[in-house]
PDB file of C-alpha atoms and ligand atoms in Angstrom:
ATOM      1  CA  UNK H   1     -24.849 -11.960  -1.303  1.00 95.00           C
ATOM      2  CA  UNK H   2     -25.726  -8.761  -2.859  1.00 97.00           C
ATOM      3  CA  UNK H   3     -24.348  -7.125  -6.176  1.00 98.00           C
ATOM      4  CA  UNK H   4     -23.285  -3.275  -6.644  1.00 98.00           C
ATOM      5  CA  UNK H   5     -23.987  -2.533 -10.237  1.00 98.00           C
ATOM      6  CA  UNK H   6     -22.335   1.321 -10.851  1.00 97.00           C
ATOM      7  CA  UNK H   7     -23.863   2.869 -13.799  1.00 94.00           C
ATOM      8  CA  UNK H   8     -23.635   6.596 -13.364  1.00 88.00           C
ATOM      9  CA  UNK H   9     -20.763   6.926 -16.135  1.00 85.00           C
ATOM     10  CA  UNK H  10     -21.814  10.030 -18.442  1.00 84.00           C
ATOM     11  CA  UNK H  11     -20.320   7.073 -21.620  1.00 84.00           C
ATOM     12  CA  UNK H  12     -18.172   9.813 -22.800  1.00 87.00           C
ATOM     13  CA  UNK H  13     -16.435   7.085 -24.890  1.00 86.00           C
ATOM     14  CA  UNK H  14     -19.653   6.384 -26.754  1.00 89.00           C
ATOM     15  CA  UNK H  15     -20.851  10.076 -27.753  1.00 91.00           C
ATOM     16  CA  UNK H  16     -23.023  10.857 -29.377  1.00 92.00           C
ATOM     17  CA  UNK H  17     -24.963   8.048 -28.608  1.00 90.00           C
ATOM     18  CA  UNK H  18     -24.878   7.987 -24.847  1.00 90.00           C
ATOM     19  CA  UNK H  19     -26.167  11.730 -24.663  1.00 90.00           C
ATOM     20  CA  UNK H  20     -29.492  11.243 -23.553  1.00 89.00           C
ATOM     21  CA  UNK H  21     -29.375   7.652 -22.940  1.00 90.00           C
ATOM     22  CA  UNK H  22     -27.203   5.791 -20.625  1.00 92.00           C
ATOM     23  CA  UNK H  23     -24.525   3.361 -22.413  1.00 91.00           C
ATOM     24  CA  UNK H  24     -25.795   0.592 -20.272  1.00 93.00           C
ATOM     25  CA  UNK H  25     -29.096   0.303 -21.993  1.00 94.00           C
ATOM     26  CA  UNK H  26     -27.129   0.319 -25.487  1.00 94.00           C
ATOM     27  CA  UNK H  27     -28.564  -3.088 -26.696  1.00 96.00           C
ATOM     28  CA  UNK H  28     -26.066  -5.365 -27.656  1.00 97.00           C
ATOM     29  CA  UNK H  29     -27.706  -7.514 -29.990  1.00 96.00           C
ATOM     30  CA  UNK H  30     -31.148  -8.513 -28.748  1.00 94.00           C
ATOM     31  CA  UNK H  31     -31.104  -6.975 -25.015  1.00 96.00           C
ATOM     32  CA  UNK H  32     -29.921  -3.856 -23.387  1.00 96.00           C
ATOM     33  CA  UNK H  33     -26.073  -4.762 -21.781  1.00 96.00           C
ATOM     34  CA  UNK H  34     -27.616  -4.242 -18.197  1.00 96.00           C
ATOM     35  CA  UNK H  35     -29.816  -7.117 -18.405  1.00 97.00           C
ATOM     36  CA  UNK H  36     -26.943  -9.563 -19.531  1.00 97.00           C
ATOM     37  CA  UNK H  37     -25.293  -8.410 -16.289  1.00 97.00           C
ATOM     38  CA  UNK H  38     -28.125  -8.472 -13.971  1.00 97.00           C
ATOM     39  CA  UNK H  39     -28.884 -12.203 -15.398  1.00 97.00           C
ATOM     40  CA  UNK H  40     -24.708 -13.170 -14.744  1.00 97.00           C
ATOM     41  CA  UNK H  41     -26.486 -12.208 -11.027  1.00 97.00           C
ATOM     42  CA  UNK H  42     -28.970 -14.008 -10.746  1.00 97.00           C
ATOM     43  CA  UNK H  43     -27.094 -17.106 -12.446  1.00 97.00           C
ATOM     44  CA  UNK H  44     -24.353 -16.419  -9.828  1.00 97.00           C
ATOM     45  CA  UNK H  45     -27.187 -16.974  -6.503  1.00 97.00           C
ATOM     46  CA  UNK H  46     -27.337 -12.737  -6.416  1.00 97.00           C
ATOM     47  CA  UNK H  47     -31.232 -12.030  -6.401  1.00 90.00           C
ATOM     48  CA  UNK H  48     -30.471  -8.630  -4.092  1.00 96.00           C
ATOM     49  CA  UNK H  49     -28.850  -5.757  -6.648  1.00 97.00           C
ATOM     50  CA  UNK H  50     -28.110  -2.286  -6.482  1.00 98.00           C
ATOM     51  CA  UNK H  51     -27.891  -0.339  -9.457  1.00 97.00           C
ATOM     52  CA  UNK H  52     -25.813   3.186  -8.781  1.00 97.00           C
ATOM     53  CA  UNK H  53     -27.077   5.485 -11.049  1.00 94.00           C
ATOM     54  CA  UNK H  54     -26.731   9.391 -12.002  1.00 89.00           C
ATOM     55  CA  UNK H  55     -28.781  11.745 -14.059  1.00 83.00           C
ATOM     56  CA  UNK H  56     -30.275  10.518 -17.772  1.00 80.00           C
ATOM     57  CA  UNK H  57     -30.592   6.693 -16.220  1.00 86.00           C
ATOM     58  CA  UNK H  58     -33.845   6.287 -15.272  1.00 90.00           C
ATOM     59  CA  UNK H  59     -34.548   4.286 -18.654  1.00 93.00           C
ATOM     60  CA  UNK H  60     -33.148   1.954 -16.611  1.00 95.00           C
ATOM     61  CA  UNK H  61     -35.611   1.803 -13.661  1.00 94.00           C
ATOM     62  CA  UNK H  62     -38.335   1.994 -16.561  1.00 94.00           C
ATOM     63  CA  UNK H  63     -36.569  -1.636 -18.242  1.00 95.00           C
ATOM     64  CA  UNK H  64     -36.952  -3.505 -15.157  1.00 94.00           C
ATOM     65  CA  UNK H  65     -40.150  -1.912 -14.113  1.00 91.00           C
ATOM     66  CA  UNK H  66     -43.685  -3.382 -15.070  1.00 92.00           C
ATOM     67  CA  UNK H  67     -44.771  -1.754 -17.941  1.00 91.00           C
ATOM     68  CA  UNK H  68     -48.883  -2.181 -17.394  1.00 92.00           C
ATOM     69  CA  UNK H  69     -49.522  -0.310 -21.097  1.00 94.00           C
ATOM     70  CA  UNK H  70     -47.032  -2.424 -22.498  1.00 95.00           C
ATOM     71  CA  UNK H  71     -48.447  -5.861 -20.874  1.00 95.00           C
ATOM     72  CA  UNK H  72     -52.163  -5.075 -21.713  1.00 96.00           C
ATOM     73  CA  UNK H  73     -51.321  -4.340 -25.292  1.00 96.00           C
ATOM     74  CA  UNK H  74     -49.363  -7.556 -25.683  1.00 95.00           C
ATOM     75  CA  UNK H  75     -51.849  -9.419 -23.909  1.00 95.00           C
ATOM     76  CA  UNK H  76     -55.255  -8.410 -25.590  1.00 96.00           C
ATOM     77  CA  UNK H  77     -53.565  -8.811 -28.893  1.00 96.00           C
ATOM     78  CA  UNK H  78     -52.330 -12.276 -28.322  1.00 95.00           C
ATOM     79  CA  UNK H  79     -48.420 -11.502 -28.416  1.00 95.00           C
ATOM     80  CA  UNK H  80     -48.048 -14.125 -25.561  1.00 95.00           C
ATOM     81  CA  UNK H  81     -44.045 -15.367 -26.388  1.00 94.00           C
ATOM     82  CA  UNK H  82     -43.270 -11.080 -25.831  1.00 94.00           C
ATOM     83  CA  UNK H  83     -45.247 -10.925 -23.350  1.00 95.00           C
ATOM     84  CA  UNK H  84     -43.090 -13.581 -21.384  1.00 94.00           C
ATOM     85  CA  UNK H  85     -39.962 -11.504 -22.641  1.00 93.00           C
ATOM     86  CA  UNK H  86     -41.478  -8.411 -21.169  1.00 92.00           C
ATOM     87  CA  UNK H  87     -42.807 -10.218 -17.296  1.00 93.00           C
ATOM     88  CA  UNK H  88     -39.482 -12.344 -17.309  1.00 90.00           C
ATOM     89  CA  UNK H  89     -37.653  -9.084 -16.982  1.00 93.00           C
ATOM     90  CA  UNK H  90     -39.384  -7.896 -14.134  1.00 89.00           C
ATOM     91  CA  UNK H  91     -39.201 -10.970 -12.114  1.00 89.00           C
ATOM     92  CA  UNK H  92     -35.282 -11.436 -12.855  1.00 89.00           C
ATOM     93  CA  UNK H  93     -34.757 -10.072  -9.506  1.00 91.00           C
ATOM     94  CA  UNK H  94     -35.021  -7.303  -6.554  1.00 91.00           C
ATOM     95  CA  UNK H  95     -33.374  -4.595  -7.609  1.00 95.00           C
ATOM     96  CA  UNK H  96     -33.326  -1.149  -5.704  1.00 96.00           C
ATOM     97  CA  UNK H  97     -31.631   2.240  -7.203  1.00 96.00           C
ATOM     98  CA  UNK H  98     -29.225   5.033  -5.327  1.00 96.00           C
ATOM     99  CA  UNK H  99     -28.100   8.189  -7.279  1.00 95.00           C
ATOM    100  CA  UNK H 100     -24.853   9.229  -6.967  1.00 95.00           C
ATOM    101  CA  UNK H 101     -24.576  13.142  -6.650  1.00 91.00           C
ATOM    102  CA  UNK H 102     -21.465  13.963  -8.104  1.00 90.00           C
ATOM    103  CA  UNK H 103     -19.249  11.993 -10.760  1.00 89.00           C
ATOM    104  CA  UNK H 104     -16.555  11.724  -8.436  1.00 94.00           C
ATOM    105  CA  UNK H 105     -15.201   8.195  -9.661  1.00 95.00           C
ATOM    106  CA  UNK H 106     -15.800   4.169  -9.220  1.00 96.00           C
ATOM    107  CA  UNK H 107     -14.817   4.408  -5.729  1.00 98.00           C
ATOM    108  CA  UNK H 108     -17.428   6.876  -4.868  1.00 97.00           C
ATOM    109  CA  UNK H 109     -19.599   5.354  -6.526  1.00 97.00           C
ATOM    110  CA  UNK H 110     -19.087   1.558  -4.730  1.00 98.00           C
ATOM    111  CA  UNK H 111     -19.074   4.179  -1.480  1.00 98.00           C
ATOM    112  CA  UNK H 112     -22.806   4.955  -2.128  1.00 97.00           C
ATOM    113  CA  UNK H 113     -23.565   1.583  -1.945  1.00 97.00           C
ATOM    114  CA  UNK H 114     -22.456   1.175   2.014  1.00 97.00           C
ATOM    115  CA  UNK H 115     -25.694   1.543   3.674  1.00 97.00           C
ATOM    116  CA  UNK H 116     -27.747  -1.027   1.410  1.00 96.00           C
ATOM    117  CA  UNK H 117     -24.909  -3.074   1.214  1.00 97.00           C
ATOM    118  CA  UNK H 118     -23.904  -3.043   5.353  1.00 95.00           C
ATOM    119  CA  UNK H 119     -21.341  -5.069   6.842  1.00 96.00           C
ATOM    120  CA  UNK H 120     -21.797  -7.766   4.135  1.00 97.00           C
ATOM    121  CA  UNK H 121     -19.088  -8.860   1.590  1.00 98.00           C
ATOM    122  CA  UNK H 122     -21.237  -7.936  -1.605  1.00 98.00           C
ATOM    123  CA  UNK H 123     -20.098  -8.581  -5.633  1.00 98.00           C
ATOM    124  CA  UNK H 124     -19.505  -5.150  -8.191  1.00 98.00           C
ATOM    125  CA  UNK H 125     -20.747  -5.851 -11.180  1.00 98.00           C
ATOM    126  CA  UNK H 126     -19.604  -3.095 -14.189  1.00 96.00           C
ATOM    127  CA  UNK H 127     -22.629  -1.840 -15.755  1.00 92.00           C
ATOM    128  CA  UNK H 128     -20.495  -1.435 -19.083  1.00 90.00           C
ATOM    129  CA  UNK H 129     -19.421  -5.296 -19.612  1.00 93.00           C
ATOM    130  CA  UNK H 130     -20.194  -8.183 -20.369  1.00 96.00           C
ATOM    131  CA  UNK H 131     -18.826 -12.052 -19.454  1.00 97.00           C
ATOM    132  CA  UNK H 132     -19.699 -15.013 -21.222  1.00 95.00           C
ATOM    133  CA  UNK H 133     -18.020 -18.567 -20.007  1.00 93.00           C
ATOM    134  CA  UNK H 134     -18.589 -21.967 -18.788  1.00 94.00           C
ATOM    135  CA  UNK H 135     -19.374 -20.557 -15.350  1.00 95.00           C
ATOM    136  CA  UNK H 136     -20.583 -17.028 -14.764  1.00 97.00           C
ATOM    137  CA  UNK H 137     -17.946 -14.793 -13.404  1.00 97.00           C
ATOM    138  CA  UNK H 138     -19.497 -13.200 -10.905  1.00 98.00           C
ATOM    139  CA  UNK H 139     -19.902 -17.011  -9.543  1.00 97.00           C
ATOM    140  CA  UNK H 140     -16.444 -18.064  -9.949  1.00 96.00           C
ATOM    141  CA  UNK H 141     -15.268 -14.798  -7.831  1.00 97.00           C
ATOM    142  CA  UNK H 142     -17.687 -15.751  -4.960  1.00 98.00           C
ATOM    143  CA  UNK H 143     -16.227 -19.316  -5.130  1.00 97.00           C
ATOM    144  CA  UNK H 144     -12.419 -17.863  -4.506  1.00 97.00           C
ATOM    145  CA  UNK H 145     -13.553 -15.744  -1.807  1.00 98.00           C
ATOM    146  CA  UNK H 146     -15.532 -18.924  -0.073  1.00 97.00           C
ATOM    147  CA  UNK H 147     -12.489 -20.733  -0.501  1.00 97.00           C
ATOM    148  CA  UNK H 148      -9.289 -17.375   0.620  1.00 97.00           C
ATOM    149  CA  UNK H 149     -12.170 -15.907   2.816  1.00 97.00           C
ATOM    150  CA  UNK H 150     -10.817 -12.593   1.520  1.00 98.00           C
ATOM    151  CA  UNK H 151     -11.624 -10.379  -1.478  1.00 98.00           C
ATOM    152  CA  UNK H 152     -11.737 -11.461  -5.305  1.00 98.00           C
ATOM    153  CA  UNK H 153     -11.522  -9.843  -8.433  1.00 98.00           C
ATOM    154  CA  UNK H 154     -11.273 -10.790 -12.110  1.00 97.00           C
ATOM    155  CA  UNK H 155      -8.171 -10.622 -14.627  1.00 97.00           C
ATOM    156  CA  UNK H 156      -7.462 -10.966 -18.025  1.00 95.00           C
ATOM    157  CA  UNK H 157      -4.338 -10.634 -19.736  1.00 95.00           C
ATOM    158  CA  UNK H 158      -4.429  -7.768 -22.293  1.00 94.00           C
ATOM    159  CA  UNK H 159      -2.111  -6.863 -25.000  1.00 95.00           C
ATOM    160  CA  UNK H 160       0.490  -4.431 -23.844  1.00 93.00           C
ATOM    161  CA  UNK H 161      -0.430  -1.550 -25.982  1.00 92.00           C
ATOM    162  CA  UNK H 162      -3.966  -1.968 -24.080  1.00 93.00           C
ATOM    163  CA  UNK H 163      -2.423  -1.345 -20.108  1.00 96.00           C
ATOM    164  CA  UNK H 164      -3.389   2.186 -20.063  1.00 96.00           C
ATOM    165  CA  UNK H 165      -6.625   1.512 -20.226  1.00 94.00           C
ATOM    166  CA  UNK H 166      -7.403  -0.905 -17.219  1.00 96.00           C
ATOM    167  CA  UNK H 167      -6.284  -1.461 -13.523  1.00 98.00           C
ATOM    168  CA  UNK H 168      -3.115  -3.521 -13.521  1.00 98.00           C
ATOM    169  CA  UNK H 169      -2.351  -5.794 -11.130  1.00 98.00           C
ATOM    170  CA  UNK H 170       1.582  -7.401 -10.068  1.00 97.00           C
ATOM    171  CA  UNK H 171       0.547 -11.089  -8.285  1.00 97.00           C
ATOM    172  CA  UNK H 172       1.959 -14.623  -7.759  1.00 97.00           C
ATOM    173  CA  UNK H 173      -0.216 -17.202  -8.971  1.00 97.00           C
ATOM    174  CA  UNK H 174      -1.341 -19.351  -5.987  1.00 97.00           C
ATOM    175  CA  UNK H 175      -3.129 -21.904  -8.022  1.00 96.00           C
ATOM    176  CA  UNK H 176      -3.589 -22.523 -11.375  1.00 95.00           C
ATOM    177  CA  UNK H 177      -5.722 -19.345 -12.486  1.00 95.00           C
ATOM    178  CA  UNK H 178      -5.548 -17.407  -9.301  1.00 97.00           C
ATOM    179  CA  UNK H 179      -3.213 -15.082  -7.699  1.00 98.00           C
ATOM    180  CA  UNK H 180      -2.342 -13.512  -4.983  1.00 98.00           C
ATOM    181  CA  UNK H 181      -2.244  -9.242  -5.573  1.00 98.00           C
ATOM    182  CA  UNK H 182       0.501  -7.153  -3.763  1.00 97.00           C
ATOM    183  CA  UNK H 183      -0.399  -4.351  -6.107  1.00 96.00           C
ATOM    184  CA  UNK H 184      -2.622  -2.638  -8.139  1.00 97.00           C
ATOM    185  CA  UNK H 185      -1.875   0.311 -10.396  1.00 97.00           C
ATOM    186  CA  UNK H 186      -4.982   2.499 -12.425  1.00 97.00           C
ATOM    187  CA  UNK H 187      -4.785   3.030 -15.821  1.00 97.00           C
ATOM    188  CA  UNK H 188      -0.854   2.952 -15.773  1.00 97.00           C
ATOM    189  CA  UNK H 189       1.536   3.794 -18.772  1.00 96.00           C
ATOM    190  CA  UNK H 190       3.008   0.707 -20.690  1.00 96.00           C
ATOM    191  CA  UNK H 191       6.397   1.368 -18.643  1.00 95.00           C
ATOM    192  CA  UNK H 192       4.901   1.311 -15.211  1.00 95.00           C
ATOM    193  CA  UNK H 193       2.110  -1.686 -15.717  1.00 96.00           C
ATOM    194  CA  UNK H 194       3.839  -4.182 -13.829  1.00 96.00           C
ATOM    195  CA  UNK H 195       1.830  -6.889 -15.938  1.00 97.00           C
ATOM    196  CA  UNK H 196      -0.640  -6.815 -18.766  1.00 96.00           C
ATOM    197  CA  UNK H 197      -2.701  -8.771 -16.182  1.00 97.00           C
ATOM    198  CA  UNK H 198      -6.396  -6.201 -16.185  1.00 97.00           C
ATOM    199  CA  UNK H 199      -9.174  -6.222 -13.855  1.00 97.00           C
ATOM    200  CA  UNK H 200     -12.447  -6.989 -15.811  1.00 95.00           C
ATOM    201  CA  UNK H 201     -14.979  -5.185 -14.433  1.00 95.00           C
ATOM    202  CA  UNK H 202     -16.393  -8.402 -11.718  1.00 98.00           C
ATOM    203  CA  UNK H 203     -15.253  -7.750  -8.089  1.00 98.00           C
ATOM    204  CA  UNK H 204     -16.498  -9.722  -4.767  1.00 98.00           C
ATOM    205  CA  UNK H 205     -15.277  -7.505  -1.980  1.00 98.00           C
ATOM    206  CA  UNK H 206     -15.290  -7.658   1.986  1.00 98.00           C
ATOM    207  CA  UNK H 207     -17.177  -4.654   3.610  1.00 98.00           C
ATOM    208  CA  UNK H 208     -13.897  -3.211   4.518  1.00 97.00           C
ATOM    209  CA  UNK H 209     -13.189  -1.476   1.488  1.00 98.00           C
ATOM    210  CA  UNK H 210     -15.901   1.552   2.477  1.00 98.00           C
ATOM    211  CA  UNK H 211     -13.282   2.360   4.950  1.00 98.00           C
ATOM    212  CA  UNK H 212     -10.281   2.241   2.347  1.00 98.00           C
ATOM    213  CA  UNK H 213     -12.607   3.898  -0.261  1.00 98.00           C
ATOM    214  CA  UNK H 214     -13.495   6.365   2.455  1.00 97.00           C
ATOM    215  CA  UNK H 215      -9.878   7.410   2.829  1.00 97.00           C
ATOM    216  CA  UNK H 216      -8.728   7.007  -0.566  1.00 97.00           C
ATOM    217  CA  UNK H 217      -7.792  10.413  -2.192  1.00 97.00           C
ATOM    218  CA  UNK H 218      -8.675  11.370  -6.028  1.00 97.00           C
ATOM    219  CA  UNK H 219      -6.101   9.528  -8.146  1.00 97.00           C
ATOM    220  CA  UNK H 220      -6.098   9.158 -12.012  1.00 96.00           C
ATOM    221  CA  UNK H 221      -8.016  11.598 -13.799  1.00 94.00           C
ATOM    222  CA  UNK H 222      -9.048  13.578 -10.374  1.00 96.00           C
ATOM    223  CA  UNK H 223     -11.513  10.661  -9.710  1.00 96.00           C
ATOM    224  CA  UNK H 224     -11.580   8.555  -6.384  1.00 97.00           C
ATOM    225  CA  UNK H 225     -10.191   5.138  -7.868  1.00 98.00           C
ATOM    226  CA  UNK H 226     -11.906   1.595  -6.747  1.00 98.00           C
ATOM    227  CA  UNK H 227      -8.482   0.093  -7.792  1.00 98.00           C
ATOM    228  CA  UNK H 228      -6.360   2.589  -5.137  1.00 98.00           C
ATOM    229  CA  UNK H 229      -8.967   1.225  -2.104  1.00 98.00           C
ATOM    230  CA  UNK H 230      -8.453  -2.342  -3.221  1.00 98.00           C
ATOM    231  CA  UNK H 231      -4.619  -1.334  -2.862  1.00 96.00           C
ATOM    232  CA  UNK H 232      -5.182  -1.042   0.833  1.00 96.00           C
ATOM    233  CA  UNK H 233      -6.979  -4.012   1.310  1.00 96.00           C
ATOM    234  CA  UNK H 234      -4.603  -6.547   3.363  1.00 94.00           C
ATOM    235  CA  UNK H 235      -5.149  -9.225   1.402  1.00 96.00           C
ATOM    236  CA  UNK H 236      -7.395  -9.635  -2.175  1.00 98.00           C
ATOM    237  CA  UNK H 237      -6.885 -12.290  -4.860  1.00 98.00           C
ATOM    238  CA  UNK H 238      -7.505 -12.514  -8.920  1.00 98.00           C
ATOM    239  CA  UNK H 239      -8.908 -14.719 -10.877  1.00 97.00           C
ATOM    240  CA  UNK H 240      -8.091 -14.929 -14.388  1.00 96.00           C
ATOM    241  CA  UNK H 241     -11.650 -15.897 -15.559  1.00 85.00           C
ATOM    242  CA  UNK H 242     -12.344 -18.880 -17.244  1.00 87.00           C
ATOM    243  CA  UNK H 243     -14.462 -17.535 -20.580  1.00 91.00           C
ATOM    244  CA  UNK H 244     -14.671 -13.824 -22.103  1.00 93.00           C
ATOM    245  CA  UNK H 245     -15.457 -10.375 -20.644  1.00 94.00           C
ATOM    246  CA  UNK H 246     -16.976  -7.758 -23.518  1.00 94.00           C
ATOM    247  CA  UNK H 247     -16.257  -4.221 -22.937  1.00 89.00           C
ATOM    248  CA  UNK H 248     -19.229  -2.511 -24.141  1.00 89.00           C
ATOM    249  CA  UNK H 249     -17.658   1.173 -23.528  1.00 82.00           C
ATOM    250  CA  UNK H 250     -16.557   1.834 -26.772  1.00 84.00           C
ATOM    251  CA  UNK H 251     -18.223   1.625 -30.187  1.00 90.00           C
ATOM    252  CA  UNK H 252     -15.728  -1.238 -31.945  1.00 91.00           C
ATOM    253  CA  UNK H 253     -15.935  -3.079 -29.041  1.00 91.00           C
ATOM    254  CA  UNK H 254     -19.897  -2.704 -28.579  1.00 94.00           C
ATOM    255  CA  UNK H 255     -20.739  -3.761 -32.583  1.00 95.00           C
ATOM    256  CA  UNK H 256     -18.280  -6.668 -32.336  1.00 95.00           C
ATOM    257  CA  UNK H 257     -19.713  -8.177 -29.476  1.00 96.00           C
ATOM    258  CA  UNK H 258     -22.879  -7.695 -30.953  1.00 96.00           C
ATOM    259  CA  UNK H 259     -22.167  -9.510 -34.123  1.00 96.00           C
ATOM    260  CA  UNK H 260     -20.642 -12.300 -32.031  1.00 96.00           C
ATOM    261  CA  UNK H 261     -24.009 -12.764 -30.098  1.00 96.00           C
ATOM    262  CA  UNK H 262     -25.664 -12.461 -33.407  1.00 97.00           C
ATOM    263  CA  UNK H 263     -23.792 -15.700 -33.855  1.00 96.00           C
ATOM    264  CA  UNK H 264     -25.181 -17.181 -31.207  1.00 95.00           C
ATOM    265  CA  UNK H 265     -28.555 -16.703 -32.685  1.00 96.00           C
ATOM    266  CA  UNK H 266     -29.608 -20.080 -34.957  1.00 96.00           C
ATOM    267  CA  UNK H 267     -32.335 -17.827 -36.701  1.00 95.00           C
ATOM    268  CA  UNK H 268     -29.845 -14.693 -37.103  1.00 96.00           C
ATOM    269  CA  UNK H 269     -26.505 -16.847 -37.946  1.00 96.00           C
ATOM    270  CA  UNK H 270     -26.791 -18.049 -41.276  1.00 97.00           C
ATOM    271  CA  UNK H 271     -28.640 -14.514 -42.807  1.00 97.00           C
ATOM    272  CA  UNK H 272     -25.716 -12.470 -40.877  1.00 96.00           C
ATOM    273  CA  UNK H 273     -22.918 -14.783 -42.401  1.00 95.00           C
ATOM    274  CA  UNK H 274     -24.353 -14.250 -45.683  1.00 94.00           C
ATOM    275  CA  UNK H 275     -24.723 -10.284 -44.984  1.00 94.00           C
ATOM    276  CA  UNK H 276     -21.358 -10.060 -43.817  1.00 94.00           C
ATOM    277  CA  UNK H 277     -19.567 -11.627 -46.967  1.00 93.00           C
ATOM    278  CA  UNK H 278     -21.693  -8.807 -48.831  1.00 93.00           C
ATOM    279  CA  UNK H 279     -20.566  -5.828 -46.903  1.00 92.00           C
ATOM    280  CA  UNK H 280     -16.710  -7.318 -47.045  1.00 91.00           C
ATOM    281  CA  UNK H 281     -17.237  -7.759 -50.683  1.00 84.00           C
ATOM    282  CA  UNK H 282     -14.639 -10.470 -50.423  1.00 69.00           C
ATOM    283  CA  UNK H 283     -11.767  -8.572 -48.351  1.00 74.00           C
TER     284      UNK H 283
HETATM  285  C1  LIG B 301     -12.703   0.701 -14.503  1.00 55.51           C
HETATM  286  C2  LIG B 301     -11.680   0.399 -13.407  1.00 55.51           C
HETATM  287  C3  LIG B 301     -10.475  -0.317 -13.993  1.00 55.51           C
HETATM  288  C4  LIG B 301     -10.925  -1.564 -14.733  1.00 55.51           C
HETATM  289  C5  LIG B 301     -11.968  -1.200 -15.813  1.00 55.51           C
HETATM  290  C6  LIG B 301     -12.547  -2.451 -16.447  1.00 55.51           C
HETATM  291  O1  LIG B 301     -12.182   1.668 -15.378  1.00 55.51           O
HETATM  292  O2  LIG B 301     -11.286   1.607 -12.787  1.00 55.51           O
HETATM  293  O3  LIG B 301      -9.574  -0.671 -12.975  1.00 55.51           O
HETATM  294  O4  LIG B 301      -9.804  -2.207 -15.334  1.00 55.51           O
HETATM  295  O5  LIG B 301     -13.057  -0.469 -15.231  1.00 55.51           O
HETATM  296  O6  LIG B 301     -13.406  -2.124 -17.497  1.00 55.51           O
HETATM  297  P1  LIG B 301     -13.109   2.482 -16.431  1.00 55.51           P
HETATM  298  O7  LIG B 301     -13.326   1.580 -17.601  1.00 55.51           O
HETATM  299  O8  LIG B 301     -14.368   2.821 -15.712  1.00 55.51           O
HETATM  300  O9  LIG B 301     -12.306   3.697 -16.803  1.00 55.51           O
END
């Protein structure tokens, strides 16, 4: 299977930082949030990705690039453990590029993926989060759409005053964890969210939504919507994913995940506990 990975977003939610730099090379703690997604790829059998990207990205081809200067240097001066860092990166996995011309939304975005893609069903990764569980999510999608044979994408329930912000879905659940979607509403307002169940950013789709995406007209803020395609998809399923997606999109949201990945660190833990009981000053 192959994975979409849109990341032509101008981050307006992150200015100033993402002016001249895309917000999905924003490191969250030790690594740039595109790698942690391209690696929930590869960990998910997806060696085949296509990143869609727009003007100011191409520090992105230049991460997963070979970097001969770089290499060299860290070679002739013995720097062997970053030097792995540096190769491992480029070997993660095939990854091609396609710019997309105008910001006209997700769903145009997916829609310049159709010729790389083909008549496939292919995963869409969001450049802009992160997942962290027992299983990657990307790989517990493609194991509901082996098992419905029809579209998959992943939930989480949100707090209520958080709706407007996501696609919402109304569902039965089919089996523990999963449902099955008769709608989905963008970015709807508290009142008209006919859950607080989200879609997270992971999608495995059948290569029928190019022709829903194709006919879909612009919908919530003028944009052509990836959630108003999946609408006219006969049948598509959610998972409510077993672990924790990070939304990177937004500054809060981007320093807290990196402190909690901090955490993960053995050598950063201990000196970061310590730091943060300074800055807190006891509150
Ligand atoms: C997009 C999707 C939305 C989804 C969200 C997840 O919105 O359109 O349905 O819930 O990603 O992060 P965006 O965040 O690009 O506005």
């Amino acid at each position: 299977m192959k994975a979409v990975i849109p990341a032509a977003g101008f981050g307006t939610r992150f200015l100033p930082a993402t002016k001249a730099q895309p917000k999905e090379m924003l490191p969250v703690f030790d690594k740039p949030t595109i790698q942690y997604v391209i690696e929930e790829a590869v960990a998910s059998g997806i060696d085949d990705i296509l990143i869609v990207t727009g003007k100011n990205k191409r520090s992105i081809e230049d991460h997963f690039d070979k970097s001969f200067e770089l290499e060299y240097t860290l070679e002739t001066t013995g720097k062997d453990s970053y030097l792995k860092t540096v190769r491992d990166i480029t070997d993660l996995a095939d990854i091609c590029y396609v710019r997309q011309k105008d910001q006209k939304g997700l769903g145009d975005a997916i829609y310049c993926a159709k010729k790389h893609v083909g008549d496939e069903p292919f995963a869409v990764m969001l450049g802009d989060s992160i997942t962290k569980g027992p299983s990657p999510c990307t790989k517990q999608l493609i194991d509901i759409y082996n098992k419905y044979e029809a579209s998959a994408i992943s939930l989480e329930a949100v707090p209520e005053n958080k709706v407007e912000r996501y696609g919402i879905i109304d569902g039965i659940e089919v089996e523990s964890n999963v449902y099955k979607i008769n709608n989905l509403v963008e970015k709807p307002s508290v009142a008209e969210a006919p859950s607080n169940l989200a879609i997270m950013g992971r999608y495995v789709l059948t290569p029928d939504i190019f022709d829903k995406i194709k006919d879909t007209k612009p919908g919530v803020g003028g944009e052509i919507q990836l959630t108003d395609a999946l609408n006219d998809l006969d049948v598509i399923y959610g998972n409510t994913f077993e672990g924790k997606t990070y939304d990177i999109g937004n500054r809060l949201d981007w320093l807290k995940t990196s402190i909690e990945f901090a955490m993960d660190d053995n050598e950063s833990r201990d000196d970061l506990i310590q730091f943060m009981k300074e800055v807190t000053n006891g509150v």
